[in-house]
PDB file of C-alpha atoms and ligand atoms in Angstrom:
ATOM      1  CA  MET F   1       0.008  -0.003   0.010  1.00 45.00           C
ATOM      2  CA  LEU F   2       2.696   2.405   1.062  1.00 46.00           C
ATOM      3  CA  ALA F   3       4.738   1.571  -2.029  1.00 48.00           C
ATOM      4  CA  LEU F   4       1.722   2.047  -4.304  1.00 46.00           C
ATOM      5  CA  PHE F   5       0.930   5.372  -2.731  1.00 45.00           C
ATOM      6  CA  SER F   6       4.501   6.566  -3.011  1.00 47.00           C
ATOM      7  CA  ILE F   7       4.801   5.501  -6.641  1.00 46.00           C
ATOM      8  CA  SER F   8       1.634   7.267  -7.637  1.00 48.00           C
ATOM      9  CA  THR F   9       2.673  10.376  -5.728  1.00 47.00           C
ATOM     10  CA  LEU F  10       5.999  10.299  -7.537  1.00 45.00           C
ATOM     11  CA  ALA F  11       4.246   9.790 -10.879  1.00 48.00           C
ATOM     12  CA  THR F  12       2.240  12.929 -10.188  1.00 49.00           C
ATOM     13  CA  ILE F  13       5.352  14.897  -9.250  1.00 48.00           C
ATOM     14  CA  SER F  14       7.321  13.720 -12.265  1.00 49.00           C
ATOM     15  CA  ALA F  15       4.379  14.521 -14.539  1.00 46.00           C
ATOM     16  CA  VAL F  16       4.374  18.098 -13.206  1.00 51.00           C
ATOM     17  CA  VAL F  17       8.133  18.386 -13.594  1.00 58.00           C
ATOM     18  CA  ALA F  18       7.946  17.006 -17.146  1.00 60.00           C
ATOM     19  CA  GLN F  19       5.389  19.557 -18.427  1.00 78.00           C
ATOM     20  CA  ASN F  20       6.808  21.711 -21.187  1.00 94.00           C
ATOM     21  CA  VAL F  21       4.831  24.676 -22.405  1.00 97.00           C
ATOM     22  CA  THR F  22       4.400  25.455 -26.101  1.00 98.00           C
ATOM     23  CA  GLN F  23       3.073  28.861 -27.127  1.00 97.00           C
ATOM     24  CA  ILE F  24       0.656  29.433 -30.017  1.00 97.00           C
ATOM     25  CA  MET F  25      -0.418  32.976 -30.919  1.00 97.00           C
ATOM     26  CA  VAL F  26      -4.040  33.344 -32.033  1.00 98.00           C
ATOM     27  CA  GLY F  27      -4.647  35.938 -34.744  1.00 96.00           C
ATOM     28  CA  SER F  28      -2.019  38.256 -35.998  1.00 81.00           C
ATOM     29  CA  SER F  29      -1.429  41.972 -36.227  1.00 58.00           C
ATOM     30  CA  GLY F  30       0.580  41.375 -39.384  1.00 71.00           C
ATOM     31  CA  SER F  31      -0.710  41.247 -42.936  1.00 82.00           C
ATOM     32  CA  ASN F  32      -2.681  38.018 -42.425  1.00 88.00           C
ATOM     33  CA  PRO F  33      -5.050  38.273 -39.450  1.00 93.00           C
ATOM     34  CA  PHE F  34      -6.350  34.702 -39.876  1.00 96.00           C
ATOM     35  CA  MET F  35      -3.506  32.679 -38.433  1.00 96.00           C
ATOM     36  CA  PHE F  36      -2.312  30.468 -35.608  1.00 97.00           C
ATOM     37  CA  THR F  37       1.457  30.975 -35.121  1.00 96.00           C
ATOM     38  CA  PRO F  38       2.955  28.434 -35.152  1.00 96.00           C
ATOM     39  CA  ALA F  39       0.127  26.466 -36.678  1.00 97.00           C
ATOM     40  CA  ASN F  40       1.643  22.978 -36.405  1.00 97.00           C
ATOM     41  CA  VAL F  41       3.370  21.805 -33.223  1.00 98.00           C
ATOM     42  CA  THR F  42       4.580  18.525 -31.781  1.00 98.00           C
ATOM     43  CA  VAL F  43       4.414  18.056 -28.039  1.00 97.00           C
ATOM     44  CA  ALA F  44       4.661  15.265 -25.503  1.00 97.00           C
ATOM     45  CA  GLU F  45       1.822  13.783 -23.499  1.00 97.00           C
ATOM     46  CA  GLY F  46       1.132  15.947 -20.456  1.00 97.00           C
ATOM     47  CA  ASP F  47       2.579  19.046 -22.060  1.00 97.00           C
ATOM     48  CA  ILE F  48       0.674  22.275 -22.104  1.00 98.00           C
ATOM     49  CA  VAL F  49      -0.146  24.328 -25.192  1.00 98.00           C
ATOM     50  CA  THR F  50      -0.770  27.964 -24.231  1.00 98.00           C
ATOM     51  CA  PHE F  51      -2.896  29.854 -26.743  1.00 98.00           C
ATOM     52  CA  THR F  52      -2.496  33.640 -26.462  1.00 98.00           C
ATOM     53  CA  PHE F  53      -5.213  35.709 -28.133  1.00 98.00           C
ATOM     54  CA  SER F  54      -2.786  38.398 -29.259  1.00 97.00           C
ATOM     55  CA  GLY F  55      -4.122  39.376 -32.697  1.00 96.00           C
ATOM     56  CA  VAL F  56      -5.246  43.044 -32.622  1.00 95.00           C
ATOM     57  CA  PRO F  57      -7.956  43.601 -33.498  1.00 94.00           C
ATOM     58  CA  GLY F  58      -9.134  39.985 -33.264  1.00 96.00           C
ATOM     59  CA  ASN F  59     -12.165  37.848 -32.714  1.00 97.00           C
ATOM     60  CA  HIS F  60     -11.089  34.230 -32.779  1.00 98.00           C
ATOM     61  CA  SER F  61     -11.680  30.778 -31.337  1.00 98.00           C
ATOM     62  CA  VAL F  62      -9.611  27.640 -30.841  1.00 98.00           C
ATOM     63  CA  THR F  63     -12.067  24.889 -31.695  1.00 98.00           C
ATOM     64  CA  GLN F  64     -11.374  21.186 -32.167  1.00 98.00           C
ATOM     65  CA  SER F  65     -12.347  19.676 -35.489  1.00 98.00           C
ATOM     66  CA  SER F  66     -11.351  16.515 -37.372  1.00 98.00           C
ATOM     67  CA  PHE F  67      -9.149  15.825 -40.355  1.00 98.00           C
ATOM     68  CA  THR F  68     -12.197  14.972 -42.451  1.00 97.00           C
ATOM     69  CA  ALA F  69     -14.293  18.021 -41.403  1.00 98.00           C
ATOM     70  CA  PRO F  70     -11.642  20.680 -40.738  1.00 98.00           C
ATOM     71  CA  CYS F  71     -14.024  23.682 -40.477  1.00 98.00           C
ATOM     72  CA  ASP F  72     -16.728  22.225 -38.268  1.00 97.00           C
ATOM     73  CA  PRO F  73     -16.691  21.693 -34.511  1.00 98.00           C
ATOM     74  CA  LEU F  74     -16.106  18.123 -33.401  1.00 97.00           C
ATOM     75  CA  GLY F  75     -19.236  17.038 -31.509  1.00 96.00           C
ATOM     76  CA  ASN F  76     -17.223  16.141 -28.452  1.00 96.00           C
ATOM     77  CA  GLY F  77     -14.278  18.430 -28.957  1.00 98.00           C
ATOM     78  CA  PHE F  78     -12.659  21.269 -27.035  1.00 98.00           C
ATOM     79  CA  ASP F  79     -13.558  24.895 -27.664  1.00 98.00           C
ATOM     80  CA  SER F  80     -12.268  28.170 -26.301  1.00 98.00           C
ATOM     81  CA  GLY F  81     -15.238  30.225 -27.443  1.00 98.00           C
ATOM     82  CA  ASN F  82     -14.731  33.415 -29.508  1.00 98.00           C
ATOM     83  CA  ILE F  83     -12.512  36.038 -27.883  1.00 98.00           C
ATOM     84  CA  LEU F  84     -12.849  39.634 -29.040  1.00 98.00           C
ATOM     85  CA  ILE F  85      -9.663  41.725 -28.762  1.00 97.00           C
ATOM     86  CA  PRO F  86     -10.598  45.342 -29.606  1.00 96.00           C
ATOM     87  CA  ALA F  87      -8.427  47.564 -31.767  1.00 94.00           C
ATOM     88  CA  GLY F  88      -5.883  49.421 -29.676  1.00 94.00           C
ATOM     89  CA  THR F  89      -5.378  46.639 -27.134  1.00 95.00           C
ATOM     90  CA  SER F  90      -1.694  46.467 -26.251  1.00 95.00           C
ATOM     91  CA  SER F  91      -1.591  44.298 -23.147  1.00 96.00           C
ATOM     92  CA  GLY F  92      -3.599  41.917 -20.996  1.00 97.00           C
ATOM     93  CA  PHE F  93      -4.075  39.377 -23.781  1.00 98.00           C
ATOM     94  CA  PRO F  94      -6.128  36.399 -22.548  1.00 98.00           C
ATOM     95  CA  THR F  95      -4.613  32.923 -22.627  1.00 98.00           C
ATOM     96  CA  TRP F  96      -6.024  29.441 -22.775  1.00 98.00           C
ATOM     97  CA  ASN F  97      -4.098  26.382 -21.566  1.00 98.00           C
ATOM     98  CA  LEU F  98      -4.745  23.025 -23.148  1.00 98.00           C
ATOM     99  CA  THR F  99      -3.018  19.930 -21.753  1.00 98.00           C
ATOM    100  CA  VAL F 100      -2.343  17.153 -24.256  1.00 98.00           C
ATOM    101  CA  THR F 101      -3.758  13.972 -22.769  1.00 98.00           C
ATOM    102  CA  ASN F 102      -2.945  11.593 -25.644  1.00 98.00           C
ATOM    103  CA  ALA F 103       0.145  12.324 -27.733  1.00 98.00           C
ATOM    104  CA  SER F 104      -0.554   9.358 -30.039  1.00 98.00           C
ATOM    105  CA  GLN F 105      -3.611  11.036 -31.469  1.00 98.00           C
ATOM    106  CA  PRO F 106      -3.297  13.967 -33.907  1.00 98.00           C
ATOM    107  CA  ILE F 107      -5.288  16.977 -32.694  1.00 98.00           C
ATOM    108  CA  TRP F 108      -6.865  19.203 -35.369  1.00 98.00           C
ATOM    109  CA  PHE F 109      -8.332  22.611 -34.605  1.00 98.00           C
ATOM    110  CA  PHE F 110      -9.616  25.710 -36.370  1.00 98.00           C
ATOM    111  CA  CYS F 111     -11.165  29.153 -35.730  1.00 98.00           C
ATOM    112  CA  LYS F 112     -14.926  29.088 -36.091  1.00 98.00           C
ATOM    113  CA  GLN F 113     -15.346  32.873 -36.337  1.00 98.00           C
ATOM    114  CA  LEU F 114     -17.430  34.058 -39.363  1.00 97.00           C
ATOM    115  CA  VAL F 115     -16.921  37.852 -38.973  1.00 95.00           C
ATOM    116  CA  PRO F 116     -16.063  39.543 -41.330  1.00 94.00           C
ATOM    117  CA  GLN F 117     -15.637  36.302 -43.341  1.00 95.00           C
ATOM    118  CA  PRO F 118     -15.155  32.651 -42.349  1.00 97.00           C
ATOM    119  CA  HIS F 119     -11.691  32.356 -40.848  1.00 97.00           C
ATOM    120  CA  CYS F 120     -11.295  28.611 -41.371  1.00 98.00           C
ATOM    121  CA  ASN F 121     -11.255  28.630 -45.152  1.00 97.00           C
ATOM    122  CA  SER F 122      -8.955  31.629 -44.969  1.00 96.00           C
ATOM    123  CA  GLY F 123      -6.485  29.162 -43.508  1.00 96.00           C
ATOM    124  CA  MET F 124      -6.970  29.682 -39.771  1.00 97.00           C
ATOM    125  CA  VAL F 125      -6.353  26.081 -38.725  1.00 98.00           C
ATOM    126  CA  GLY F 126      -3.746  24.277 -36.653  1.00 98.00           C
ATOM    127  CA  SER F 127      -2.599  20.876 -35.510  1.00 98.00           C
ATOM    128  CA  ILE F 128      -0.873  19.264 -32.548  1.00 98.00           C
ATOM    129  CA  ASN F 129       1.060  16.044 -33.184  1.00 98.00           C
ATOM    130  CA  ALA F 130       0.106  15.743 -36.829  1.00 98.00           C
ATOM    131  CA  PRO F 131       2.115  13.090 -38.730  1.00 98.00           C
ATOM    132  CA  ALA F 132       5.052  14.554 -40.645  1.00 97.00           C
ATOM    133  CA  THR F 133       4.434  12.385 -43.677  1.00 98.00           C
ATOM    134  CA  GLY F 134       1.622  10.429 -45.349  1.00 98.00           C
ATOM    135  CA  GLN F 135      -1.984  11.344 -45.970  1.00 97.00           C
ATOM    136  CA  PHE F 136      -2.799  13.094 -42.724  1.00 98.00           C
ATOM    137  CA  THR F 137      -0.279  15.969 -42.572  1.00 98.00           C
ATOM    138  CA  PHE F 138      -0.894  19.520 -41.427  1.00 98.00           C
ATOM    139  CA  ASP F 139      -0.496  20.683 -45.046  1.00 98.00           C
ATOM    140  CA  ALA F 140      -3.228  18.334 -46.230  1.00 98.00           C
ATOM    141  CA  PHE F 141      -5.467  19.468 -43.384  1.00 98.00           C
ATOM    142  CA  LYS F 142      -4.945  23.152 -44.256  1.00 98.00           C
ATOM    143  CA  GLN F 143      -5.637  22.519 -47.924  1.00 98.00           C
ATOM    144  CA  ALA F 144      -8.882  20.750 -47.034  1.00 98.00           C
ATOM    145  CA  ALA F 145      -9.854  23.728 -44.818  1.00 98.00           C
ATOM    146  CA  GLN F 146      -9.135  26.233 -47.568  1.00 97.00           C
ATOM    147  CA  ALA F 147     -11.355  24.229 -49.930  1.00 97.00           C
ATOM    148  CA  HIS F 148     -14.221  24.287 -47.406  1.00 96.00           C
ATOM    149  CA  GLN F 149     -17.384  25.905 -48.745  1.00 94.00           C
ATOM    150  CA  GLY F 150     -19.794  27.983 -46.696  1.00 92.00           C
ATOM    151  CA  ASN F 151     -19.832  28.752 -42.995  1.00 96.00           C
ATOM    152  CA  SER F 152     -18.386  26.760 -40.153  1.00 95.00           C
ATOM    153  CA  GLY F 153     -20.757  25.196 -37.637  1.00 95.00           C
ATOM    154  CA  GLN F 154     -21.133  27.340 -34.529  1.00 96.00           C
ATOM    155  CA  SER F 155     -21.906  24.762 -31.831  1.00 96.00           C
ATOM    156  CA  VAL F 156     -20.146  25.436 -28.544  1.00 97.00           C
ATOM    157  CA  GLY F 157     -17.712  22.733 -27.462  1.00 97.00           C
ATOM    158  CA  PHE F 158     -16.214  21.698 -24.132  1.00 97.00           C
ATOM    159  CA  LEU F 159     -13.221  22.286 -21.908  1.00 98.00           C
ATOM    160  CA  VAL F 160     -12.368  18.594 -22.180  1.00 97.00           C
ATOM    161  CA  GLY F 161     -11.986  17.474 -25.755  1.00 98.00           C
ATOM    162  CA  GLN F 162     -10.410  14.521 -27.570  1.00 98.00           C
ATOM    163  CA  ALA F 163      -6.745  14.011 -26.633  1.00 98.00           C
ATOM    164  CA  ALA F 164      -6.526  17.450 -24.972  1.00 98.00           C
ATOM    165  CA  SER F 165      -8.271  19.292 -22.191  1.00 97.00           C
ATOM    166  CA  ALA F 166      -8.357  22.639 -20.393  1.00 98.00           C
ATOM    167  CA  SER F 167      -9.297  23.145 -16.745  1.00 97.00           C
ATOM    168  CA  ALA F 168     -10.564  26.691 -17.160  1.00 98.00           C
ATOM    169  CA  VAL F 169     -12.016  28.997 -19.830  1.00 98.00           C
ATOM    170  CA  PRO F 170      -9.784  31.598 -21.456  1.00 98.00           C
ATOM    171  CA  GLY F 171      -8.927  34.699 -19.442  1.00 98.00           C
ATOM    172  CA  PRO F 172      -8.494  37.239 -18.060  1.00 97.00           C
ATOM    173  CA  PHE F 173     -10.955  39.586 -19.784  1.00 97.00           C
ATOM    174  CA  SER F 174      -9.689  43.047 -18.943  1.00 96.00           C
ATOM    175  CA  GLY F 175     -10.919  46.304 -20.417  1.00 95.00           C
ATOM    176  CA  SER F 176     -13.169  45.724 -23.468  1.00 97.00           C
ATOM    177  CA  ILE F 177     -11.886  42.216 -24.150  1.00 98.00           C
ATOM    178  CA  THR F 178     -14.977  39.978 -24.401  1.00 98.00           C
ATOM    179  CA  GLY F 179     -15.637  36.254 -24.603  1.00 98.00           C
ATOM    180  CA  PHE F 180     -18.589  34.941 -26.655  1.00 98.00           C
ATOM    181  CA  GLY F 181     -19.991  31.422 -26.248  1.00 97.00           C
ATOM    182  CA  LEU F 182     -17.439  30.225 -23.728  1.00 98.00           C
ATOM    183  CA  PRO F 183     -17.712  26.531 -22.867  1.00 97.00           C
ATOM    184  CA  ASN F 184     -19.701  25.674 -19.769  1.00 96.00           C
ATOM    185  CA  PRO F 185     -17.062  24.520 -17.270  1.00 93.00           C
ATOM    186  CA  SER F 186     -19.362  21.877 -15.822  1.00 92.00           C
ATOM    187  CA  ALA F 187     -20.619  20.462 -19.151  1.00 92.00           C
ATOM    188  CA  THR F 188     -19.181  17.103 -20.130  1.00 90.00           C
ATOM    189  CA  ALA F 189     -18.551  16.196 -23.789  1.00 87.00           C
ATOM    190  CA  PRO F 190     -20.719  13.329 -25.091  1.00 87.00           C
ATOM    191  CA  SER F 191     -18.695  10.156 -25.409  1.00 83.00           C
ATOM    192  CA  VAL F 192     -20.247   9.120 -28.711  1.00 67.00           C
ATOM    193  CA  VAL F 193     -17.871  10.137 -31.465  1.00 58.00           C
ATOM    194  CA  SER F 194     -19.576  11.469 -34.604  1.00 49.00           C
ATOM    195  CA  SER F 195     -18.670   9.915 -37.960  1.00 44.00           C
ATOM    196  CA  SER F 196     -16.785  13.083 -38.927  1.00 43.00           C
ATOM    197  CA  ALA F 197     -14.461  12.331 -36.037  1.00 42.00           C
ATOM    198  CA  ALA F 198     -13.025   9.490 -38.115  1.00 43.00           C
ATOM    199  CA  ALA F 199      -9.876   8.243 -36.478  1.00 41.00           C
ATOM    200  CA  SER F 200      -6.678   9.450 -37.990  1.00 47.00           C
ATOM    201  CA  PRO F 201      -3.428   7.540 -37.752  1.00 43.00           C
ATOM    202  CA  ALA F 202      -1.038   7.505 -34.843  1.00 41.00           C
ATOM    203  CA  ALA F 203       1.272  10.482 -34.555  1.00 38.00           C
ATOM    204  CA  THR F 204       4.914  10.642 -35.454  1.00 38.00           C
ATOM    205  CA  SER F 205       7.599   8.626 -33.750  1.00 36.00           C
ATOM    206  CA  ALA F 206       8.848  11.853 -32.179  1.00 37.00           C
ATOM    207  CA  SER F 207       5.998  11.963 -29.716  1.00 37.00           C
ATOM    208  CA  SER F 208       6.367   8.269 -28.971  1.00 35.00           C
ATOM    209  CA  ALA F 209       9.968   8.963 -28.134  1.00 34.00           C
ATOM    210  CA  SER F 210       8.903  11.744 -25.729  1.00 36.00           C
ATOM    211  CA  LYS F 211       6.429   9.432 -24.086  1.00 34.00           C
ATOM    212  CA  MET F 212       9.107   6.771 -23.676  1.00 34.00           C
ATOM    213  CA  HIS F 213      11.341   9.428 -22.157  1.00 36.00           C
ATOM    214  CA  THR F 214       8.648  10.287 -19.601  1.00 36.00           C
ATOM    215  CA  SER F 215       7.919   6.662 -18.721  1.00 37.00           C
ATOM    216  CA  GLY F 216      11.651   6.061 -18.467  1.00 35.00           C
ATOM    217  CA  VAL F 217      11.915   8.845 -15.879  1.00 37.00           C
ATOM    218  CA  PHE F 218       8.909   7.348 -14.073  1.00 37.00           C
ATOM    219  CA  ALA F 219      10.448   3.865 -14.052  1.00 38.00           C
ATOM    220  CA  MET F 220      13.691   5.291 -12.737  1.00 38.00           C
ATOM    221  CA  MET F 221      11.950   7.166  -9.930  1.00 39.00           C
ATOM    222  CA  ALA F 222       9.840   4.146  -9.083  1.00 39.00           C
ATOM    223  CA  ALA F 223      13.022   2.089  -8.820  1.00 39.00           C
ATOM    224  CA  ILE F 224      14.549   4.658  -6.477  1.00 37.00           C
ATOM    225  CA  ILE F 225      11.463   4.557  -4.229  1.00 38.00           C
ATOM    226  CA  GLY F 226      11.543   0.775  -4.352  1.00 37.00           C
ATOM    227  CA  LEU F 227      15.152   0.875  -3.095  1.00 37.00           C
ATOM    228  CA  ALA F 228      14.306   3.360  -0.401  1.00 42.00           C
ATOM    229  CA  LEU F 229      11.485   1.171   0.869  1.00 40.00           C
ATOM    230  CA  ALA F 230      13.448  -2.044   0.698  1.00 37.00           C
TER     231      ALA F 230
HETATM  232  C1  NAG P   1      11.313  20.061 -22.265  1.00 92.97           C
HETATM  233  O1  NAG P   1      11.736  20.411 -23.561  1.00 92.97           O
HETATM  234  C2  NAG P   1      13.113  20.540 -23.703  1.00 92.97           C
HETATM  235  C3  NAG P   1      13.392  21.109 -25.068  1.00 92.97           C
HETATM  236  O2  NAG P   1      12.741  20.323 -26.070  1.00 92.97           O
HETATM  237  C4  NAG P   1      13.756  19.197 -23.491  1.00 92.97           C
HETATM  238  O3  NAG P   1      15.151  19.284 -23.614  1.00 92.97           O
HETATM  239  C5  NAG P   1      13.430  18.720 -22.100  1.00 92.97           C
HETATM  240  O4  NAG P   1      13.878  17.381 -21.926  1.00 92.97           O
HETATM  241  C6  NAG P   1      11.908  18.713 -21.896  1.00 92.97           C
HETATM  242  N1  NAG P   1      11.667  18.434 -20.507  1.00 92.97           N
HETATM  243  C7  NAG P   1      11.077  17.311 -20.142  1.00 92.97           C
HETATM  244  C8  NAG P   1      11.004  17.139 -18.646  1.00 92.97           C
HETATM  245  O5  NAG P   1      10.591  16.496 -20.929  1.00 92.97           O
HETATM  246  C1  NAG P   2     -17.169  38.714 -32.256  1.00 92.97           C
HETATM  247  O1  NAG P   2     -17.643  37.390 -32.323  1.00 92.97           O
HETATM  248  C2  NAG P   2     -18.917  37.225 -31.751  1.00 92.97           C
HETATM  249  C3  NAG P   2     -19.241  35.742 -31.808  1.00 92.97           C
HETATM  250  O2  NAG P   2     -19.127  35.238 -33.093  1.00 92.97           O
HETATM  251  C4  NAG P   2     -19.923  38.054 -32.497  1.00 92.97           C
HETATM  252  O3  NAG P   2     -21.195  37.912 -31.898  1.00 92.97           O
HETATM  253  C5  NAG P   2     -19.508  39.504 -32.450  1.00 92.97           C
HETATM  254  O4  NAG P   2     -20.373  40.292 -33.255  1.00 92.97           O
HETATM  255  C6  NAG P   2     -18.081  39.678 -32.973  1.00 92.97           C
HETATM  256  N1  NAG P   2     -17.714  41.045 -32.766  1.00 92.97           N
HETATM  257  C7  NAG P   2     -16.878  41.687 -33.617  1.00 92.97           C
HETATM  258  C8  NAG P   2     -16.603  43.115 -33.298  1.00 92.97           C
HETATM  259  O5  NAG P   2     -16.318  41.134 -34.549  1.00 92.97           O
HETATM  260  C1  NAG P   3      -4.627   7.465 -27.705  1.00 92.97           C
HETATM  261  O1  NAG P   3      -4.829   7.651 -29.101  1.00 92.97           O
HETATM  262  C2  NAG P   3      -4.540   6.484 -29.842  1.00 92.97           C
HETATM  263  C3  NAG P   3      -4.592   6.867 -31.322  1.00 92.97           C
HETATM  264  O2  NAG P   3      -5.831   7.442 -31.629  1.00 92.97           O
HETATM  265  C4  NAG P   3      -5.546   5.419 -29.465  1.00 92.97           C
HETATM  266  O3  NAG P   3      -5.263   4.214 -30.186  1.00 92.97           O
HETATM  267  C5  NAG P   3      -5.455   5.112 -27.972  1.00 92.97           C
HETATM  268  O4  NAG P   3      -6.453   4.232 -27.586  1.00 92.97           O
HETATM  269  C6  NAG P   3      -5.598   6.419 -27.185  1.00 92.97           C
HETATM  270  N1  NAG P   3      -5.313   6.136 -25.799  1.00 92.97           N
HETATM  271  C7  NAG P   3      -6.169   6.428 -24.858  1.00 92.97           C
HETATM  272  C8  NAG P   3      -5.713   6.110 -23.449  1.00 92.97           C
HETATM  273  O5  NAG P   3      -7.280   6.887 -25.084  1.00 92.97           O
HETATM  274  C1  NAG P   4       4.422  19.524 -38.684  1.00 92.97           C
HETATM  275  O1  NAG P   4       5.269  19.367 -37.565  1.00 92.97           O
HETATM  276  C2  NAG P   4       6.048  18.188 -37.609  1.00 92.97           C
HETATM  277  C3  NAG P   4       6.816  18.116 -36.320  1.00 92.97           C
HETATM  278  O2  NAG P   4       7.509  19.273 -36.089  1.00 92.97           O
HETATM  279  C4  NAG P   4       6.989  18.230 -38.777  1.00 92.97           C
HETATM  280  O3  NAG P   4       7.710  17.020 -38.850  1.00 92.97           O
HETATM  281  C5  NAG P   4       6.169  18.396 -40.044  1.00 92.97           C
HETATM  282  O4  NAG P   4       7.031  18.532 -41.113  1.00 92.97           O
HETATM  283  C6  NAG P   4       5.265  19.570 -39.950  1.00 92.97           C
HETATM  284  N1  NAG P   4       4.392  19.531 -41.090  1.00 92.97           N
HETATM  285  C7  NAG P   4       4.127  20.619 -41.784  1.00 92.97           C
HETATM  286  C8  NAG P   4       3.256  20.377 -42.956  1.00 92.97           C
HETATM  287  O5  NAG P   4       4.569  21.691 -41.501  1.00 92.97           O
HETATM  288  C1  NAG P   5      -2.236  29.604 -18.464  1.00 92.97           C
HETATM  289  O1  NAG P   5      -0.995  29.284 -17.883  1.00 92.97           O
HETATM  290  C2  NAG P   5      -0.205  30.454 -17.618  1.00 92.97           C
HETATM  291  C3  NAG P   5       1.183  29.994 -17.184  1.00 92.97           C
HETATM  292  O2  NAG P   5       1.134  28.938 -16.331  1.00 92.97           O
HETATM  293  C4  NAG P   5      -0.892  31.265 -16.557  1.00 92.97           C
HETATM  294  O3  NAG P   5      -0.156  32.427 -16.233  1.00 92.97           O
HETATM  295  C5  NAG P   5      -2.281  31.652 -17.052  1.00 92.97           C
HETATM  296  O4  NAG P   5      -2.994  32.373 -16.054  1.00 92.97           O
HETATM  297  C6  NAG P   5      -3.083  30.477 -17.517  1.00 92.97           C
HETATM  298  N1  NAG P   5      -4.272  30.911 -18.173  1.00 92.97           N
HETATM  299  C7  NAG P   5      -5.526  30.600 -17.774  1.00 92.97           C
HETATM  300  C8  NAG P   5      -6.642  31.201 -18.482  1.00 92.97           C
HETATM  301  O5  NAG P   5      -5.707  29.843 -16.793  1.00 92.97           O
HETATM  302 CU1   CU P   6     -10.165  33.532 -36.346  1.00 92.97          CU
END
């Protein structure tokens, strides 16, 4: 019992220590306002992706979709809601922290905003742990998004999505910064996966390597505890 408790405590501690943070900027004050920068990242399981709504002016969301339906919300996916950053804002940009809970599963996301035009088919899409080669790359996903016709679905998603989850809505909202359609923190995503959520292949070997690194650290620490208890 004691050993089990200690090992799980250590696992928790090592998971905290192992968390790396990757930054993604949402929107841009440059020539193309419809961007995630960078749009394609590879992270390890347990890592945090911090989205900063820094495009000025901006009105954007980070909404989970699927490879096959890049510009529509996944029925049981994560969603930040739309965050309006008024012109002239120079500080206090809200953030949103997503933790990757399964690094073997590519995570596809887009911006569902339709004002002044749909952002998704303007190329405002991103991926986490997309395969580097084959059919299901970030490039292929972005091309499919740019070919999307019409408006994106506007359903509001959840804090906890597929392979990634947040523990809070975006924030803070200072000054005239406003959130529209934020996910209900107590709502749970339905477990039934819609057909558009068609599974995509396992991620690159890079993330497997990171996972092995983490479990290696865990095994080492468990061994140390085992010795200490012996
Ligand atoms: C965090 O990322 C850095 C740079 O990629 C890497 O060297 C380091 O091992 C990572 N930390 C952990 C605990 O995985
Ligand atoms: C921002 O987005 C919300 C939600 O889509 C919309 O209701 C609102 O009119 C937008 N505001 C501006 C200034 O773009
Ligand atoms: C993680 O994702 C992979 C690939 O989609 C899947 O096979 C596996 O079952 C998932 N693991 C968990 C714990 O959900
Ligand atoms: C996406 O990121 C992965 C990992 O960094 C990289 O191998 C791949 O080339 C990138 N793909 C595109 C289309 O940028
Ligand atoms: C996201 O994480 C950063 C760094 O840990 C923190 O400063 C920030 O308050 C978090 N954002 C939210 C909305 O919780
Ligand atoms: Cu947008």
